[in-house]
PDB file of C-alpha atoms in Angstrom:
ATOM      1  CA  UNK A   1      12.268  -1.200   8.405  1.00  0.00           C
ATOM      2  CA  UNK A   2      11.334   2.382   8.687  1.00  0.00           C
ATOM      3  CA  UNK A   3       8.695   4.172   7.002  1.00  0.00           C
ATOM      4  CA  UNK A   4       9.369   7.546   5.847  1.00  0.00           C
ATOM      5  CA  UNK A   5       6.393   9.952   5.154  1.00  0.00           C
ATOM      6  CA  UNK A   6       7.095  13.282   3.294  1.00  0.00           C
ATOM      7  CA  UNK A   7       4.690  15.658   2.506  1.00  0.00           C
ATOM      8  CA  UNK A   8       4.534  19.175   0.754  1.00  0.00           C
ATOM      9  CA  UNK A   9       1.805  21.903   1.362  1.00  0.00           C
ATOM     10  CA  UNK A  10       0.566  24.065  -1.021  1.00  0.00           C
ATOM     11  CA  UNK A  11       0.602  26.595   1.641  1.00  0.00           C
ATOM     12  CA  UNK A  12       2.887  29.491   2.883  1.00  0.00           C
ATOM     13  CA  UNK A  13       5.211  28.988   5.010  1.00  0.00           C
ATOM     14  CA  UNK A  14       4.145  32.009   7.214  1.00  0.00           C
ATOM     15  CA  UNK A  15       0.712  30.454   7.400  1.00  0.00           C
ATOM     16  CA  UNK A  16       1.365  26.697   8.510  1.00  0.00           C
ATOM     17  CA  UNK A  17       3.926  28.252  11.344  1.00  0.00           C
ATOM     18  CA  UNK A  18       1.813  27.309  14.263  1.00  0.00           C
ATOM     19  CA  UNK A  19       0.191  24.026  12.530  1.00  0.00           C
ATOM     20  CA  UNK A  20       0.910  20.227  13.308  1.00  0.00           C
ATOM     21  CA  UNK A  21       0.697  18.104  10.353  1.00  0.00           C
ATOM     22  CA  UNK A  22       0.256  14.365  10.812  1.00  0.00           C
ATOM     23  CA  UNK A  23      -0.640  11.076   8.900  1.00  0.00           C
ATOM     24  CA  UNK A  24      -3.349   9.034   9.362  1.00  0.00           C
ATOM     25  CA  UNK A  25      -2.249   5.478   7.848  1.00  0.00           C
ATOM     26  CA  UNK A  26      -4.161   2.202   8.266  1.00  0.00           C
ATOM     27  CA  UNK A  27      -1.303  -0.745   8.584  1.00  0.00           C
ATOM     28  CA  UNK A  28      -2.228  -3.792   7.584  1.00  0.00           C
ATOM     29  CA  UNK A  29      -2.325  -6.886   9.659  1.00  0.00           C
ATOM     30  CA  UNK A  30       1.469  -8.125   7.252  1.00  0.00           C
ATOM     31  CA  UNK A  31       3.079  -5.270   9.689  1.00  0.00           C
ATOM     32  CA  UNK A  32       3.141  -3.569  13.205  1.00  0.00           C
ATOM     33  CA  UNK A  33       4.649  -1.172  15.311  1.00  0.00           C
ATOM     34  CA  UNK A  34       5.946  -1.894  18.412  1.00  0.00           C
ATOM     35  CA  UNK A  35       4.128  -0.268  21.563  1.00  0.00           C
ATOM     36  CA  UNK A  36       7.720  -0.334  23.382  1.00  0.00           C
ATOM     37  CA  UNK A  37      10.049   1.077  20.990  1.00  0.00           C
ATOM     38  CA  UNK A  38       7.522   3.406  20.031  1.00  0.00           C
ATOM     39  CA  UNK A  39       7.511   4.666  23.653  1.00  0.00           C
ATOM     40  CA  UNK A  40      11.031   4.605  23.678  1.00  0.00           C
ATOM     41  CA  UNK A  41      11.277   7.070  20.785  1.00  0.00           C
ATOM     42  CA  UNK A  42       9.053   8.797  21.845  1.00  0.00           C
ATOM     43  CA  UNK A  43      10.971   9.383  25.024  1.00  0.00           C
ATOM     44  CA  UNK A  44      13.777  10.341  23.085  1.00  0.00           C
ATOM     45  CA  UNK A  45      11.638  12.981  21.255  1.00  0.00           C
ATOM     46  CA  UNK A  46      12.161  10.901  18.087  1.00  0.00           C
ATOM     47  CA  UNK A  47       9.224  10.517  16.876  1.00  0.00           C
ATOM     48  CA  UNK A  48       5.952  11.312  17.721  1.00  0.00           C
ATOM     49  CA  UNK A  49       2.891   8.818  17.215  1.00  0.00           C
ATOM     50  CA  UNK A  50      -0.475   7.031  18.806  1.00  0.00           C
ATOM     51  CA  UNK A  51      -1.548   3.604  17.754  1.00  0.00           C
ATOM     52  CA  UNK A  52      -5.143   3.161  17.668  1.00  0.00           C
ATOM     53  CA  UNK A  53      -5.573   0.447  19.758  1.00  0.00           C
ATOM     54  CA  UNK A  54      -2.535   1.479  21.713  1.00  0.00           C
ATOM     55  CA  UNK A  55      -2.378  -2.677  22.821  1.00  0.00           C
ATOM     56  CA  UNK A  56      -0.469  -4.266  20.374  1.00  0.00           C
ATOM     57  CA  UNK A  57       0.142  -8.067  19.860  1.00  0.00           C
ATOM     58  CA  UNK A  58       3.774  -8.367  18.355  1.00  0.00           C
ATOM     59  CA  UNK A  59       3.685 -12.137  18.668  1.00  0.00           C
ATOM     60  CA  UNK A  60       0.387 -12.291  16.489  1.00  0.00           C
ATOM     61  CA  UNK A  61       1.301 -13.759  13.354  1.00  0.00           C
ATOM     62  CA  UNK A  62      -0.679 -12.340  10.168  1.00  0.00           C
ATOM     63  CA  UNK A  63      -3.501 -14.466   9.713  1.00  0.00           C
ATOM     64  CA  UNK A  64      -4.683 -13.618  12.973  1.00  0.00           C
ATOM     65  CA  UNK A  65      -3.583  -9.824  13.562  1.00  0.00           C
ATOM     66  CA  UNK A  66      -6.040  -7.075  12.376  1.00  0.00           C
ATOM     67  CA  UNK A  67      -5.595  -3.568  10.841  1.00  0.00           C
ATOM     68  CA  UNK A  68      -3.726  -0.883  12.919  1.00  0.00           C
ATOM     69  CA  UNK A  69      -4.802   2.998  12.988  1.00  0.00           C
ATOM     70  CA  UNK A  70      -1.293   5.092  13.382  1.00  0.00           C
ATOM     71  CA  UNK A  71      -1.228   9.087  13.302  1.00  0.00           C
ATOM     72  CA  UNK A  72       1.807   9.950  12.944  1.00  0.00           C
ATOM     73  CA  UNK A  73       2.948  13.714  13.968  1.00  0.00           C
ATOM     74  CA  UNK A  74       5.284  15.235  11.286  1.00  0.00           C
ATOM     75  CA  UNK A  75       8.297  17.607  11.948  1.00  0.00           C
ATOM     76  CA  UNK A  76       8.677  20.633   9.515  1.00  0.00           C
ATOM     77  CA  UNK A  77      11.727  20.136   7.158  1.00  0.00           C
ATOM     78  CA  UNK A  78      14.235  22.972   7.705  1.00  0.00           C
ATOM     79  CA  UNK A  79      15.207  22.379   3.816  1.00  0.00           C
ATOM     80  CA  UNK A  80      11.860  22.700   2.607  1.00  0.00           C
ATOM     81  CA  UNK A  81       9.484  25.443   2.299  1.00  0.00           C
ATOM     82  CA  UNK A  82       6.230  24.251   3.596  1.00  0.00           C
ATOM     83  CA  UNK A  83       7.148  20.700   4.054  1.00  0.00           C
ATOM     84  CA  UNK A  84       6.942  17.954   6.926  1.00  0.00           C
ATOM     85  CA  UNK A  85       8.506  14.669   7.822  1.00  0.00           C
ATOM     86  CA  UNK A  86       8.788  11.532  10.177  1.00  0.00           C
ATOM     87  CA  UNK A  87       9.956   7.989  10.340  1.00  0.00           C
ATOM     88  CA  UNK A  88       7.962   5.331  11.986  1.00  0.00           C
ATOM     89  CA  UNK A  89       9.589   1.778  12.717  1.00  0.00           C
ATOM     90  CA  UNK A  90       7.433  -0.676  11.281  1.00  0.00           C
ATOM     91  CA  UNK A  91       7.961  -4.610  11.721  1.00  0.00           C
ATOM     92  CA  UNK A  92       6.705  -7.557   9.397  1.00  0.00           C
ATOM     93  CA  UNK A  93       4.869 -10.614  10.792  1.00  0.00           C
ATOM     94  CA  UNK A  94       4.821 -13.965  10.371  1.00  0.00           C
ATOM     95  CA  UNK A  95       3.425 -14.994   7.250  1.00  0.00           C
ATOM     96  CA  UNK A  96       2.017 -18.597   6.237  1.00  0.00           C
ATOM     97  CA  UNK A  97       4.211 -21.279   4.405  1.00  0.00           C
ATOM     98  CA  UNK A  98       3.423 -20.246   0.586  1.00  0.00           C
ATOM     99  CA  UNK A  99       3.708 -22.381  -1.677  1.00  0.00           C
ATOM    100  CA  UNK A 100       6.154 -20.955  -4.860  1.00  0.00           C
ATOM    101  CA  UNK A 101       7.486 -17.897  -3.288  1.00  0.00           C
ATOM    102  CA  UNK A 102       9.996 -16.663  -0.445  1.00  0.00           C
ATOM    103  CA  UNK A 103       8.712 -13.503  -0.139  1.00  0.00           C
ATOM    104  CA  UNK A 104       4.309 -11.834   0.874  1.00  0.00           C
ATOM    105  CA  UNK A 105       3.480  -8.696  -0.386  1.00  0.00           C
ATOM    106  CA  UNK A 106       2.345  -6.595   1.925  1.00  0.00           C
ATOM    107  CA  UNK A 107       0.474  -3.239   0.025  1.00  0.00           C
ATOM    108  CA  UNK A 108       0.320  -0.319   2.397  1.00  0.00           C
ATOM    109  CA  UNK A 109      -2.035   2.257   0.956  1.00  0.00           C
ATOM    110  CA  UNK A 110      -0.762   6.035   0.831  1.00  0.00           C
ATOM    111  CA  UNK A 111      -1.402   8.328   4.326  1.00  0.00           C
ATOM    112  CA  UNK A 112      -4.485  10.485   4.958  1.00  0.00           C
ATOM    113  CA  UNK A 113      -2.869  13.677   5.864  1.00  0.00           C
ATOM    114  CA  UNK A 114      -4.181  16.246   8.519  1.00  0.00           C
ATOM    115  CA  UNK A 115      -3.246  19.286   9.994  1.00  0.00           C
ATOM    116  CA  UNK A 116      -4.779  20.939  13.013  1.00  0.00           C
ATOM    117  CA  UNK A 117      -3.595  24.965  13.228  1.00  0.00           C
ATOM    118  CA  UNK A 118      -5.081  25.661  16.739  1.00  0.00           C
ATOM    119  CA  UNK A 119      -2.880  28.595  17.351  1.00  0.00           C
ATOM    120  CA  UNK A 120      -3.268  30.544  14.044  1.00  0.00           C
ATOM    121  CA  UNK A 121      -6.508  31.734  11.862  1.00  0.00           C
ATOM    122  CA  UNK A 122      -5.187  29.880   9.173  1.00  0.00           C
ATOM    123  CA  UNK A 123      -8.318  29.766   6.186  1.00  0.00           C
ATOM    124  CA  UNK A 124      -9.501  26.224   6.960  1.00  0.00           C
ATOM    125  CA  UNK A 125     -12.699  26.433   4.785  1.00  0.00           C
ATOM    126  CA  UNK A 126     -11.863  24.191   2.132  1.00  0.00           C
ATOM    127  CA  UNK A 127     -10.394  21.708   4.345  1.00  0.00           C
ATOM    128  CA  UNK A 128     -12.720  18.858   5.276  1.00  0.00           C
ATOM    129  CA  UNK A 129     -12.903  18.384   9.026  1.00  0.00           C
ATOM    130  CA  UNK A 130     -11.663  15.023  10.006  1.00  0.00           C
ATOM    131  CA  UNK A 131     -13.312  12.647  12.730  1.00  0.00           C
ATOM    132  CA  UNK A 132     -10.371  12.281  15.155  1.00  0.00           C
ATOM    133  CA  UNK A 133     -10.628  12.721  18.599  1.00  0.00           C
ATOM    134  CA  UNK A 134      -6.638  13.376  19.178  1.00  0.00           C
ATOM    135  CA  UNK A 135      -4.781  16.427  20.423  1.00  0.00           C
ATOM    136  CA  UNK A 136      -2.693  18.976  18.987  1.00  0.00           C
ATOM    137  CA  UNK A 137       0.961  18.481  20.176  1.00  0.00           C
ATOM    138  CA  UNK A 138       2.184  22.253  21.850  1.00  0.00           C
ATOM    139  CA  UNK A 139      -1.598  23.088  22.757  1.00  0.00           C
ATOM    140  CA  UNK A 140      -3.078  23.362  25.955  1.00  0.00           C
ATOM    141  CA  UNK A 141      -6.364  22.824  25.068  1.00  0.00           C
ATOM    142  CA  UNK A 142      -7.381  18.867  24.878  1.00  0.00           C
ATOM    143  CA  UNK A 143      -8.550  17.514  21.454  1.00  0.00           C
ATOM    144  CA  UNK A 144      -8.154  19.642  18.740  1.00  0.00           C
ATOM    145  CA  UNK A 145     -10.159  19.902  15.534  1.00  0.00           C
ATOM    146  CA  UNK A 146      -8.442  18.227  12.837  1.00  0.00           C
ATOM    147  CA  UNK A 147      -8.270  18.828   8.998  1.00  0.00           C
ATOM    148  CA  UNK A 148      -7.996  16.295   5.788  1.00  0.00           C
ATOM    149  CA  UNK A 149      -5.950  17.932   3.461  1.00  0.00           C
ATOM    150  CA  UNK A 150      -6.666  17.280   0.378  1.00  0.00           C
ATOM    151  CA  UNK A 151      -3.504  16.232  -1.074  1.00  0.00           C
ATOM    152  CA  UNK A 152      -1.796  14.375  -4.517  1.00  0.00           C
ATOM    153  CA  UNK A 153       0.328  11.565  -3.035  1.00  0.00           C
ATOM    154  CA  UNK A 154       3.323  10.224  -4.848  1.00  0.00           C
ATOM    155  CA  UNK A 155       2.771   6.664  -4.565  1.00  0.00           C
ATOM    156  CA  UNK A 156      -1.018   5.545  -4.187  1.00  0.00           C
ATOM    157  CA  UNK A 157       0.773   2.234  -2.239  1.00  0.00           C
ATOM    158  CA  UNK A 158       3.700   1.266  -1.382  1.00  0.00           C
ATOM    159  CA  UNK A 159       4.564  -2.754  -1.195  1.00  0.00           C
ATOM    160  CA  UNK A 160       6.520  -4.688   1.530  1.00  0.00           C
ATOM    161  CA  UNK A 161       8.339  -6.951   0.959  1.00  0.00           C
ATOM    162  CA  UNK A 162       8.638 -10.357   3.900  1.00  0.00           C
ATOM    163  CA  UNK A 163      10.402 -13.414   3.369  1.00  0.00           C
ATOM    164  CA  UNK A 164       8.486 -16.220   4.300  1.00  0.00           C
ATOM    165  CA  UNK A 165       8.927 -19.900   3.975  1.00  0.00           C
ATOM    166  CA  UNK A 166       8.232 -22.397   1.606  1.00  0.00           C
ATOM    167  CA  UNK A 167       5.295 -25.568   2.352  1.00  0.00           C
ATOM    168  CA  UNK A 168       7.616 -27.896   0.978  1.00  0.00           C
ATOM    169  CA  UNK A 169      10.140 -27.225   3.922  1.00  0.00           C
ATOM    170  CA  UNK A 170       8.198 -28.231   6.087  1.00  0.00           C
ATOM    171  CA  UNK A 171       9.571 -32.305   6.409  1.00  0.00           C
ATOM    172  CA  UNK A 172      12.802 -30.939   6.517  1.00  0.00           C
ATOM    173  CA  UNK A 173      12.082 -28.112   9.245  1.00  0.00           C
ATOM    174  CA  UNK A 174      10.129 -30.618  11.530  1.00  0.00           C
ATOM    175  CA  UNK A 175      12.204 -33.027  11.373  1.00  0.00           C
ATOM    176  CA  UNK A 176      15.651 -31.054  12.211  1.00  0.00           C
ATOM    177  CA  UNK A 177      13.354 -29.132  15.255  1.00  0.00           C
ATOM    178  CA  UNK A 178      12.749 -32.664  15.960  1.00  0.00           C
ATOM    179  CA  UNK A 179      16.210 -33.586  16.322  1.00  0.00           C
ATOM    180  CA  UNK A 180      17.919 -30.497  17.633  1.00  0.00           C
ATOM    181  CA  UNK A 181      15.275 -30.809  20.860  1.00  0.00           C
ATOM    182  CA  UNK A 182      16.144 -34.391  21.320  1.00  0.00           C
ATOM    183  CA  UNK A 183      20.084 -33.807  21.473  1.00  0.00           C
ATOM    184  CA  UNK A 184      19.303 -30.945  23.587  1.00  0.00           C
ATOM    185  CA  UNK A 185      17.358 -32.547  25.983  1.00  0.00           C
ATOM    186  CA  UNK A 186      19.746 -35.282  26.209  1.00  0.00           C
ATOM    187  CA  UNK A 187      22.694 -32.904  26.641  1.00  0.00           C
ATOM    188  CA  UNK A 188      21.326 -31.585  29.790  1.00  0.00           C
ATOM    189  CA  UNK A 189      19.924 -34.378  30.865  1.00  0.00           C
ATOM    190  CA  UNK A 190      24.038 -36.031  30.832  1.00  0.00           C
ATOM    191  CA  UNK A 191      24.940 -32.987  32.522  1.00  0.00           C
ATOM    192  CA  UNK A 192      22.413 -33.613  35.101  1.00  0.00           C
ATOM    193  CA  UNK A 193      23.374 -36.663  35.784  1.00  0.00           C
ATOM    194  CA  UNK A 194      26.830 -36.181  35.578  1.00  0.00           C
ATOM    195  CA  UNK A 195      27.177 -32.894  37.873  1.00  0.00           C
ATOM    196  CA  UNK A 196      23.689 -32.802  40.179  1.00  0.00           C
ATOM    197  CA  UNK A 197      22.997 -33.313  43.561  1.00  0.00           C
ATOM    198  CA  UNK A 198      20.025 -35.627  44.433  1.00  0.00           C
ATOM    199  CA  UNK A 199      19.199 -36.702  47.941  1.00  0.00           C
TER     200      UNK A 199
END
């Protein structure tokens, strides 16, 4: 699924010109993103994001992943006056058998956003400065000095939705894995005899 992040300044337009915006979301250990297609997006000038840590287990299932940091870098919106966007692919993760439902919530609290105006004497005052150590995309200089906006989200969480599968399954599941490897094995173990070569 992708997550799309809007957001709205209260700003003019003039002023956030030479200003990155971004959003600082904590994902909880229900979902990931995936390092590779990340960095394949990201080749393809896509999308724009670091994943604190950057080392991601995707095969992790959720009772033994942990929290992961994203910022994603926002695009301004050409139809919208002061207003950014992205997309960020996020994947769920195995869940444990539950016990009356096919589906875990997963509650994904709303983005801290930032902005970091390194070109531009844009009145940061009332801004709160934010402890990142990340740089400003189209700056030369190295880490910039990022700002929490203070801002009014839409949604104060948003909820995920993964299937999972049912405990009382599980006879039925084990015992058809069960079966399916035994006439698989003994498949190729017919065609082994049939067709190899031993000396």
């Amino acid at each position: 699924r992708d997550l799309l992040v809007k957001v709205q300044l209260g700003v003019a337009e003039e002023d956030v010109g030479g200003c990155r915006v971004a959003a600082r979301t904590r994902l909880p250990p229900g979902i990931y993103v995936d390092p590779y297609e990340l960095a394949s997006l990201q080749q393809h000038n896509l999308t724009q994001a670091l994943l604190m840590p950057n080392a991601v287990d995707v095969e992790a299932p959720e009772y033994l992943a942990t929290d992961l940091l994203v910022l994603l870098y926002m695009e301004p919106d050409p139809g919208c006056s002061g207003c950014f966007s992205a997309v960020l692919p996020v994947h769920g993760r195995y869940h444990r058998p539950a016990d009356n439902s096919e589906e875990a919530l997963v509650v994904l609290k709303s983005p801290e956003v930032l902005a970091c105006c390194c070109n531009t004497h844009l009145r940061t005052e009332c801004w709160k400065p934010a402890e990142l150590e990340a740089p400003c995309p189209g700056s030369t200089k190295g880490a910039c000095q990022w700002y929490s906006v203070t801002h009014k989200p839409t949604y104060q969480e948003s909820i995920l939705q993964v299937p999972v599968g049912l405990r009382q399954h599980s006879p039925l599941v084990c015992a058809l894995t069960l079966l399916t490897t035994v006439l698989c094995s003994s498949l190729v173990l017919a065609a082994l005899c049939k067709h190899g070569h031993f000396s």
